Amino acid sequence: RKSQRNHIVNHAFQLFIKQGIQNVSMIDIASAAGIQRRTLYNYYNNKEELAMEIMKCTYMGDVAKEFYQEITMESGYKEVAFYFTRLYEYMVIHTDVVNFWVQFDYYFQAGYDNESYEAFIMKNLATPSSFARSFLKGIEDGSIKPIYKENYAKYFYAMVMAMIGMAQRIIF
C-alpha cells in the first residue's frame, strides 16, 4: 500500500512540475501512474490533497532534516542564518522541488480556500523546532528584535517564501 502511494506521489509530482497543478486532473495522474481512477481515489480524494501530501514529503522530508539538525553558535541570529543558508543550498540543488513549491504556492494562493491553505502551511511547514529554538534564542540574546517573538512562525513562513522567490529567479 505504501509503495502504491509513493508511486502515485512520484507521478503526480512530475506532472505538477511539468504542467502546473491547475492543469493536471485526477484522470491525468491515474493515467501517468498506470492505475485506474478508482484506485487513485482510494488513496486521495482530489488533487489538492495529493499536492499537499507532496508538499509535506518534499518540505518535511529532506528539508526538515536541515531544520531539525541541532546546532550551537554564539547567537540565535547566526543559527537562523545557518538554517537559511542550508535551505538555499538545498534549493539550488533540487530545482524540481523548488518548481513544485512555486506551483503549489501559486495554485493554492490563487484559487483555493486561503484559510485551509494557511492552516496547512502553519501546521506543517512553519514550525520546525530547531529553527524555532534558534529564532527564540536570537530574541533572548538580542541578535533578533523582540517584536518578532509573538508570530515567529508567520515570519518564518514569509522568509521561506522570499527565499523560494529568490531561488526561483536565480534558478529559472
mmCIF file with all atom_site columns, C-alpha atoms in Angstrom:
data_model
loop_
_atom_site.group_PDB
_atom_site.id
_atom_site.type_symbol
_atom_site.label_atom_id
_atom_site.label_alt_id
_atom_site.label_comp_id
_atom_site.label_asym_id
_atom_site.label_entity_id
_atom_site.label_seq_id
_atom_site.pdbx_PDB_ins_code
_atom_site.Cartn_x
_atom_site.Cartn_y
_atom_site.Cartn_z
_atom_site.occupancy
_atom_site.B_iso_or_equiv
_atom_site.pdbx_formal_charge
_atom_site.auth_seq_id
_atom_site.auth_comp_id
_atom_site.auth_asym_id
_atom_site.auth_atom_id
_atom_site.pdbx_PDB_model_num
ATOM 1   C CA . ARG A 1 1   ? 0.000   0.000  0.000   1.00 0.00 ? 1   ARG A CA 1
ATOM 2   C CA . LYS A 1 2   ? 2.823   2.423  0.847   1.00 0.00 ? 2   LYS A CA 1
ATOM 3   C CA . SER A 1 3   ? 4.672   1.623  -2.398  1.00 0.00 ? 3   SER A CA 1
ATOM 4   C CA . GLN A 1 4   ? 1.495   2.320  -4.402  1.00 0.00 ? 4   GLN A CA 1
ATOM 5   C CA . ARG A 1 5   ? 1.089   5.632  -2.563  1.00 0.00 ? 5   ARG A CA 1
ATOM 6   C CA . ASN A 1 6   ? 4.732   6.530  -3.368  1.00 0.00 ? 6   ASN A CA 1
ATOM 7   C CA . HIS A 1 7   ? 4.178   5.536  -6.996  1.00 0.00 ? 7   HIS A CA 1
ATOM 8   C CA . ILE A 1 8   ? 1.191   7.889  -7.235  1.00 0.00 ? 8   ILE A CA 1
ATOM 9   C CA . VAL A 1 9   ? 3.040   10.715 -5.481  1.00 0.00 ? 9   VAL A CA 1
ATOM 10  C CA . ASN A 1 10  ? 6.042   10.414 -7.819  1.00 0.00 ? 10  ASN A CA 1
ATOM 11  C CA . HIS A 1 11  ? 3.912   10.544 -10.966 1.00 0.00 ? 11  HIS A CA 1
ATOM 12  C CA . ALA A 1 12  ? 1.771   13.401 -9.675  1.00 0.00 ? 12  ALA A CA 1
ATOM 13  C CA . PHE A 1 13  ? 4.921   15.330 -8.698  1.00 0.00 ? 13  PHE A CA 1
ATOM 14  C CA . GLN A 1 14  ? 6.305   15.028 -12.223 1.00 0.00 ? 14  GLN A CA 1
ATOM 15  C CA . LEU A 1 15  ? 3.002   16.111 -13.777 1.00 0.00 ? 15  LEU A CA 1
ATOM 16  C CA . PHE A 1 16  ? 2.622   19.036 -11.413 1.00 0.00 ? 16  PHE A CA 1
ATOM 17  C CA . ILE A 1 17  ? 6.086   20.436 -12.141 1.00 0.00 ? 17  ILE A CA 1
ATOM 18  C CA . LYS A 1 18  ? 5.757   19.937 -15.906 1.00 0.00 ? 18  LYS A CA 1
ATOM 19  C CA . GLN A 1 19  ? 2.185   21.168 -16.381 1.00 0.00 ? 19  GLN A CA 1
ATOM 20  C CA . GLY A 1 20  ? 1.260   23.088 -13.231 1.00 0.00 ? 20  GLY A CA 1
ATOM 21  C CA . ILE A 1 21  ? -1.157  21.830 -10.615 1.00 0.00 ? 21  ILE A CA 1
ATOM 22  C CA . GLN A 1 22  ? -4.033  23.769 -12.153 1.00 0.00 ? 22  GLN A CA 1
ATOM 23  C CA . ASN A 1 23  ? -3.580  21.960 -15.489 1.00 0.00 ? 23  ASN A CA 1
ATOM 24  C CA . VAL A 1 24  ? -3.472  18.414 -14.132 1.00 0.00 ? 24  VAL A CA 1
ATOM 25  C CA . SER A 1 25  ? -6.572  16.319 -13.455 1.00 0.00 ? 25  SER A CA 1
ATOM 26  C CA . MET A 1 26  ? -7.029  13.181 -11.422 1.00 0.00 ? 26  MET A CA 1
ATOM 27  C CA . ILE A 1 27  ? -7.517  11.355 -14.742 1.00 0.00 ? 27  ILE A CA 1
ATOM 28  C CA . ASP A 1 28  ? -4.076  12.591 -15.866 1.00 0.00 ? 28  ASP A CA 1
ATOM 29  C CA . ILE A 1 29  ? -2.495  11.374 -12.634 1.00 0.00 ? 29  ILE A CA 1
ATOM 30  C CA . ALA A 1 30  ? -4.142  7.942  -12.847 1.00 0.00 ? 30  ALA A CA 1
ATOM 31  C CA . SER A 1 31  ? -3.075  7.595  -16.474 1.00 0.00 ? 31  SER A CA 1
ATOM 32  C CA . ALA A 1 32  ? 0.546   8.623  -15.757 1.00 0.00 ? 32  ALA A CA 1
ATOM 33  C CA . ALA A 1 33  ? 0.703   6.210  -12.822 1.00 0.00 ? 33  ALA A CA 1
ATOM 34  C CA . GLY A 1 34  ? -0.822  3.412  -14.904 1.00 0.00 ? 34  GLY A CA 1
ATOM 35  C CA . ILE A 1 35  ? -3.669  2.822  -12.478 1.00 0.00 ? 35  ILE A CA 1
ATOM 36  C CA . GLN A 1 36  ? -7.447  3.024  -12.576 1.00 0.00 ? 36  GLN A CA 1
ATOM 37  C CA . ARG A 1 37  ? -9.098  6.240  -11.419 1.00 0.00 ? 37  ARG A CA 1
ATOM 38  C CA . ARG A 1 38  ? -10.931 4.407  -8.649  1.00 0.00 ? 38  ARG A CA 1
ATOM 39  C CA . THR A 1 39  ? -7.578  3.127  -7.348  1.00 0.00 ? 39  THR A CA 1
ATOM 40  C CA . LEU A 1 40  ? -6.300  6.699  -7.241  1.00 0.00 ? 40  LEU A CA 1
ATOM 41  C CA . TYR A 1 41  ? -9.430  7.806  -5.358  1.00 0.00 ? 41  TYR A CA 1
ATOM 42  C CA . ASN A 1 42  ? -8.842  5.030  -2.822  1.00 0.00 ? 42  ASN A CA 1
ATOM 43  C CA . TYR A 1 43  ? -5.691  6.919  -1.854  1.00 0.00 ? 43  TYR A CA 1
ATOM 44  C CA . TYR A 1 44  ? -6.571  10.586 -2.478  1.00 0.00 ? 44  TYR A CA 1
ATOM 45  C CA . ASN A 1 45  ? -9.916  12.394 -2.626  1.00 0.00 ? 45  ASN A CA 1
ATOM 46  C CA . ASN A 1 46  ? -8.659  15.091 -5.000  1.00 0.00 ? 46  ASN A CA 1
ATOM 47  C CA . LYS A 1 47  ? -5.513  16.587 -6.498  1.00 0.00 ? 47  LYS A CA 1
ATOM 48  C CA . GLU A 1 48  ? -5.347  19.220 -3.749  1.00 0.00 ? 48  GLU A CA 1
ATOM 49  C CA . GLU A 1 49  ? -4.971  16.511 -1.123  1.00 0.00 ? 49  GLU A CA 1
ATOM 50  C CA . LEU A 1 50  ? -2.296  14.882 -3.271  1.00 0.00 ? 50  LEU A CA 1
ATOM 51  C CA . ALA A 1 51  ? -0.450  18.188 -3.767  1.00 0.00 ? 51  ALA A CA 1
ATOM 52  C CA . MET A 1 52  ? -0.482  18.778 -0.006  1.00 0.00 ? 52  MET A CA 1
ATOM 53  C CA . GLU A 1 53  ? 0.924   15.277 0.512   1.00 0.00 ? 53  GLU A CA 1
ATOM 54  C CA . ILE A 1 54  ? 3.734   16.050 -1.938  1.00 0.00 ? 54  ILE A CA 1
ATOM 55  C CA . MET A 1 55  ? 4.438   19.338 -0.183  1.00 0.00 ? 55  MET A CA 1
ATOM 56  C CA . LYS A 1 56  ? 4.699   17.505 3.137   1.00 0.00 ? 56  LYS A CA 1
ATOM 57  C CA . CYS A 1 57  ? 7.016   14.889 1.586   1.00 0.00 ? 57  CYS A CA 1
ATOM 58  C CA . THR A 1 58  ? 9.326   17.389 -0.092  1.00 0.00 ? 58  THR A CA 1
ATOM 59  C CA . TYR A 1 59  ? 9.440   20.003 2.621   1.00 0.00 ? 59  TYR A CA 1
ATOM 60  C CA . MET A 1 60  ? 9.029   17.928 5.723   1.00 0.00 ? 60  MET A CA 1
ATOM 61  C CA . GLY A 1 61  ? 11.316  15.216 4.344   1.00 0.00 ? 61  GLY A CA 1
ATOM 62  C CA . ASP A 1 62  ? 14.736  16.334 3.168   1.00 0.00 ? 62  ASP A CA 1
ATOM 63  C CA . VAL A 1 63  ? 14.412  20.000 4.061   1.00 0.00 ? 63  VAL A CA 1
ATOM 64  C CA . ALA A 1 64  ? 13.175  19.379 7.587   1.00 0.00 ? 64  ALA A CA 1
ATOM 65  C CA . LYS A 1 65  ? 16.300  17.335 8.275   1.00 0.00 ? 65  LYS A CA 1
ATOM 66  C CA . GLU A 1 66  ? 18.280  20.560 7.941   1.00 0.00 ? 66  GLU A CA 1
ATOM 67  C CA . PHE A 1 67  ? 15.936  22.462 10.230  1.00 0.00 ? 67  PHE A CA 1
ATOM 68  C CA . TYR A 1 68  ? 15.795  19.745 12.852  1.00 0.00 ? 68  TYR A CA 1
ATOM 69  C CA . GLN A 1 69  ? 19.575  19.453 12.964  1.00 0.00 ? 69  GLN A CA 1
ATOM 70  C CA . GLU A 1 70  ? 20.714  20.890 16.266  1.00 0.00 ? 70  GLU A CA 1
ATOM 71  C CA . ILE A 1 71  ? 23.478  23.468 16.036  1.00 0.00 ? 71  ILE A CA 1
ATOM 72  C CA . THR A 1 72  ? 25.072  25.785 18.538  1.00 0.00 ? 72  THR A CA 1
ATOM 73  C CA . MET A 1 73  ? 26.584  29.112 17.560  1.00 0.00 ? 73  MET A CA 1
ATOM 74  C CA . GLU A 1 74  ? 27.304  32.292 19.501  1.00 0.00 ? 74  GLU A CA 1
ATOM 75  C CA . SER A 1 75  ? 23.952  33.899 18.601  1.00 0.00 ? 75  SER A CA 1
ATOM 76  C CA . GLY A 1 76  ? 20.473  32.893 17.564  1.00 0.00 ? 76  GLY A CA 1
ATOM 77  C CA . TYR A 1 77  ? 20.793  35.150 14.524  1.00 0.00 ? 77  TYR A CA 1
ATOM 78  C CA . LYS A 1 78  ? 23.833  33.200 13.295  1.00 0.00 ? 78  LYS A CA 1
ATOM 79  C CA . GLU A 1 79  ? 21.977  29.921 13.788  1.00 0.00 ? 79  GLU A CA 1
ATOM 80  C CA . VAL A 1 80  ? 18.974  31.223 11.805  1.00 0.00 ? 80  VAL A CA 1
ATOM 81  C CA . ALA A 1 81  ? 21.348  32.407 9.072   1.00 0.00 ? 81  ALA A CA 1
ATOM 82  C CA . PHE A 1 82  ? 22.905  28.928 9.024   1.00 0.00 ? 82  PHE A CA 1
ATOM 83  C CA . TYR A 1 83  ? 19.491  27.298 8.542   1.00 0.00 ? 83  TYR A CA 1
ATOM 84  C CA . PHE A 1 84  ? 18.598  29.622 5.696   1.00 0.00 ? 84  PHE A CA 1
ATOM 85  C CA . THR A 1 85  ? 21.967  29.070 4.036   1.00 0.00 ? 85  THR A CA 1
ATOM 86  C CA . ARG A 1 86  ? 21.324  25.325 4.141   1.00 0.00 ? 86  ARG A CA 1
ATOM 87  C CA . LEU A 1 87  ? 17.811  25.840 2.745   1.00 0.00 ? 87  LEU A CA 1
ATOM 88  C CA . TYR A 1 88  ? 19.218  27.919 -0.107  1.00 0.00 ? 88  TYR A CA 1
ATOM 89  C CA . GLU A 1 89  ? 21.861  25.263 -0.858  1.00 0.00 ? 89  GLU A CA 1
ATOM 90  C CA . TYR A 1 90  ? 19.124  22.623 -0.952  1.00 0.00 ? 90  TYR A CA 1
ATOM 91  C CA . MET A 1 91  ? 17.036  24.715 -3.343  1.00 0.00 ? 91  MET A CA 1
ATOM 92  C CA . VAL A 1 92  ? 19.919  25.266 -5.752  1.00 0.00 ? 92  VAL A CA 1
ATOM 93  C CA . ILE A 1 93  ? 20.472  21.506 -5.995  1.00 0.00 ? 93  ILE A CA 1
ATOM 94  C CA . HIS A 1 94  ? 16.789  20.468 -6.045  1.00 0.00 ? 94  HIS A CA 1
ATOM 95  C CA . THR A 1 95  ? 15.327  22.765 -8.682  1.00 0.00 ? 95  THR A CA 1
ATOM 96  C CA . ASP A 1 96  ? 12.461  20.361 -9.368  1.00 0.00 ? 96  ASP A CA 1
ATOM 97  C CA . VAL A 1 97  ? 11.341  20.691 -5.755  1.00 0.00 ? 97  VAL A CA 1
ATOM 98  C CA . VAL A 1 98  ? 11.556  24.499 -5.942  1.00 0.00 ? 98  VAL A CA 1
ATOM 99  C CA . ASN A 1 99  ? 9.484   24.356 -9.107  1.00 0.00 ? 99  ASN A CA 1
ATOM 100 C CA . PHE A 1 100 ? 6.867   22.294 -7.285  1.00 0.00 ? 100 PHE A CA 1
ATOM 101 C CA . TRP A 1 101 ? 6.847   24.678 -4.297  1.00 0.00 ? 101 TRP A CA 1
ATOM 102 C CA . VAL A 1 102 ? 6.260   27.594 -6.679  1.00 0.00 ? 102 VAL A CA 1
ATOM 103 C CA . GLN A 1 103 ? 3.446   25.702 -8.423  1.00 0.00 ? 103 GLN A CA 1
ATOM 104 C CA . PHE A 1 104 ? 1.974   24.762 -5.037  1.00 0.00 ? 104 PHE A CA 1
ATOM 105 C CA . ASP A 1 105 ? 2.059   28.308 -3.702  1.00 0.00 ? 105 ASP A CA 1
ATOM 106 C CA . TYR A 1 106 ? 0.648   29.764 -6.925  1.00 0.00 ? 106 TYR A CA 1
ATOM 107 C CA . TYR A 1 107 ? -2.178  27.247 -7.130  1.00 0.00 ? 107 TYR A CA 1
ATOM 108 C CA . PHE A 1 108 ? -3.273  27.459 -3.510  1.00 0.00 ? 108 PHE A CA 1
ATOM 109 C CA . GLN A 1 109 ? -2.865  31.229 -3.191  1.00 0.00 ? 109 GLN A CA 1
ATOM 110 C CA . ALA A 1 110 ? -4.770  31.880 -6.426  1.00 0.00 ? 110 ALA A CA 1
ATOM 111 C CA . GLY A 1 111 ? -7.867  29.803 -6.050  1.00 0.00 ? 111 GLY A CA 1
ATOM 112 C CA . TYR A 1 112 ? -8.067  27.609 -3.014  1.00 0.00 ? 112 TYR A CA 1
ATOM 113 C CA . ASP A 1 113 ? -9.619  28.197 0.394   1.00 0.00 ? 113 ASP A CA 1
ATOM 114 C CA . ASN A 1 114 ? -6.995  30.532 1.879   1.00 0.00 ? 114 ASN A CA 1
ATOM 115 C CA . GLU A 1 115 ? -7.840  29.659 5.489   1.00 0.00 ? 115 GLU A CA 1
ATOM 116 C CA . SER A 1 116 ? -7.229  25.956 4.827   1.00 0.00 ? 116 SER A CA 1
ATOM 117 C CA . TYR A 1 117 ? -4.050  26.781 2.916   1.00 0.00 ? 117 TYR A CA 1
ATOM 118 C CA . GLU A 1 118 ? -2.675  28.998 5.684   1.00 0.00 ? 118 GLU A CA 1
ATOM 119 C CA . ALA A 1 119 ? -3.632  26.434 8.336   1.00 0.00 ? 119 ALA A CA 1
ATOM 120 C CA . PHE A 1 120 ? -1.802  23.744 6.340   1.00 0.00 ? 120 PHE A CA 1
ATOM 121 C CA . ILE A 1 121 ? 1.296   25.931 5.999   1.00 0.00 ? 121 ILE A CA 1
ATOM 122 C CA . MET A 1 122 ? 1.370   26.898 9.657   1.00 0.00 ? 122 MET A CA 1
ATOM 123 C CA . LYS A 1 123 ? 0.777   23.326 10.859  1.00 0.00 ? 123 LYS A CA 1
ATOM 124 C CA . ASN A 1 124 ? 3.178   21.555 8.524   1.00 0.00 ? 124 ASN A CA 1
ATOM 125 C CA . LEU A 1 125 ? 5.802   23.974 7.294   1.00 0.00 ? 125 LEU A CA 1
ATOM 126 C CA . ALA A 1 126 ? 6.315   26.881 9.632   1.00 0.00 ? 126 ALA A CA 1
ATOM 127 C CA . THR A 1 127 ? 7.144   25.229 12.929  1.00 0.00 ? 127 THR A CA 1
ATOM 128 C CA . PRO A 1 128 ? 10.437  23.329 12.745  1.00 0.00 ? 128 PRO A CA 1
ATOM 129 C CA . SER A 1 129 ? 11.672  23.014 16.306  1.00 0.00 ? 129 SER A CA 1
ATOM 130 C CA . SER A 1 130 ? 15.395  23.720 15.831  1.00 0.00 ? 130 SER A CA 1
ATOM 131 C CA . PHE A 1 131 ? 14.669  26.824 13.814  1.00 0.00 ? 131 PHE A CA 1
ATOM 132 C CA . ALA A 1 132 ? 12.157  27.969 16.419  1.00 0.00 ? 132 ALA A CA 1
ATOM 133 C CA . ARG A 1 133 ? 14.659  27.480 19.222  1.00 0.00 ? 133 ARG A CA 1
ATOM 134 C CA . SER A 1 134 ? 17.326  29.404 17.298  1.00 0.00 ? 134 SER A CA 1
ATOM 135 C CA . PHE A 1 135 ? 14.889  32.196 16.491  1.00 0.00 ? 135 PHE A CA 1
ATOM 136 C CA . LEU A 1 136 ? 13.801  32.495 20.119  1.00 0.00 ? 136 LEU A CA 1
ATOM 137 C CA . LYS A 1 137 ? 17.440  32.277 21.239  1.00 0.00 ? 137 LYS A CA 1
ATOM 138 C CA . GLY A 1 138 ? 18.165  35.250 18.976  1.00 0.00 ? 138 GLY A CA 1
ATOM 139 C CA . ILE A 1 139 ? 15.383  37.228 20.624  1.00 0.00 ? 139 ILE A CA 1
ATOM 140 C CA . GLU A 1 140 ? 16.736  36.363 24.077  1.00 0.00 ? 140 GLU A CA 1
ATOM 141 C CA . ASP A 1 141 ? 20.357  37.200 23.201  1.00 0.00 ? 141 ASP A CA 1
ATOM 142 C CA . GLY A 1 142 ? 19.355  40.411 21.424  1.00 0.00 ? 142 GLY A CA 1
ATOM 143 C CA . SER A 1 143 ? 20.565  39.397 17.960  1.00 0.00 ? 143 SER A CA 1
ATOM 144 C CA . ILE A 1 144 ? 16.940  39.300 16.684  1.00 0.00 ? 144 ILE A CA 1
ATOM 145 C CA . LYS A 1 145 ? 14.455  42.055 17.511  1.00 0.00 ? 145 LYS A CA 1
ATOM 146 C CA . PRO A 1 146 ? 11.931  41.071 20.186  1.00 0.00 ? 146 PRO A CA 1
ATOM 147 C CA . ILE A 1 147 ? 8.987   42.384 18.133  1.00 0.00 ? 147 ILE A CA 1
ATOM 148 C CA . TYR A 1 148 ? 9.144   39.152 16.098  1.00 0.00 ? 148 TYR A CA 1
ATOM 149 C CA . LYS A 1 149 ? 8.576   36.836 19.078  1.00 0.00 ? 149 LYS A CA 1
ATOM 150 C CA . GLU A 1 150 ? 4.785   36.753 19.060  1.00 0.00 ? 150 GLU A CA 1
ATOM 151 C CA . ASN A 1 151 ? 4.297   35.480 15.493  1.00 0.00 ? 151 ASN A CA 1
ATOM 152 C CA . TYR A 1 152 ? 7.658   33.947 14.668  1.00 0.00 ? 152 TYR A CA 1
ATOM 153 C CA . ALA A 1 153 ? 6.021   31.120 12.632  1.00 0.00 ? 153 ALA A CA 1
ATOM 154 C CA . LYS A 1 154 ? 4.473   33.673 10.276  1.00 0.00 ? 154 LYS A CA 1
ATOM 155 C CA . TYR A 1 155 ? 7.814   35.471 9.931   1.00 0.00 ? 155 TYR A CA 1
ATOM 156 C CA . PHE A 1 156 ? 9.487   32.157 9.209   1.00 0.00 ? 156 PHE A CA 1
ATOM 157 C CA . TYR A 1 157 ? 6.898   31.414 6.509   1.00 0.00 ? 157 TYR A CA 1
ATOM 158 C CA . ALA A 1 158 ? 7.421   34.860 4.969   1.00 0.00 ? 158 ALA A CA 1
ATOM 159 C CA . MET A 1 159 ? 11.208  34.361 4.977   1.00 0.00 ? 159 MET A CA 1
ATOM 160 C CA . VAL A 1 160 ? 10.932  30.931 3.349   1.00 0.00 ? 160 VAL A CA 1
ATOM 161 C CA . MET A 1 161 ? 8.573   32.279 0.671   1.00 0.00 ? 161 MET A CA 1
ATOM 162 C CA . ALA A 1 162 ? 11.009  35.128 -0.015  1.00 0.00 ? 162 ALA A CA 1
ATOM 163 C CA . MET A 1 163 ? 13.857  32.615 -0.354  1.00 0.00 ? 163 MET A CA 1
ATOM 164 C CA . ILE A 1 164 ? 11.809  30.446 -2.702  1.00 0.00 ? 164 ILE A CA 1
ATOM 165 C CA . GLY A 1 165 ? 11.031  33.519 -4.800  1.00 0.00 ? 165 GLY A CA 1
ATOM 166 C CA . MET A 1 166 ? 14.713  34.447 -4.871  1.00 0.00 ? 166 MET A CA 1
ATOM 167 C CA . ALA A 1 167 ? 15.750  30.897 -5.752  1.00 0.00 ? 167 ALA A CA 1
ATOM 168 C CA . GLN A 1 168 ? 13.132  30.808 -8.493  1.00 0.00 ? 168 GLN A CA 1
ATOM 169 C CA . ARG A 1 169 ? 14.572  33.961 -10.058 1.00 0.00 ? 169 ARG A CA 1
ATOM 170 C CA . ILE A 1 170 ? 18.143  32.669 -9.817  1.00 0.00 ? 170 ILE A CA 1
ATOM 171 C CA . ILE A 1 171 ? 17.457  29.118 -10.945 1.00 0.00 ? 171 ILE A CA 1
ATOM 172 C CA . PHE A 1 172 ? 14.881  29.670 -13.646 1.00 0.00 ? 172 PHE A CA 1
#
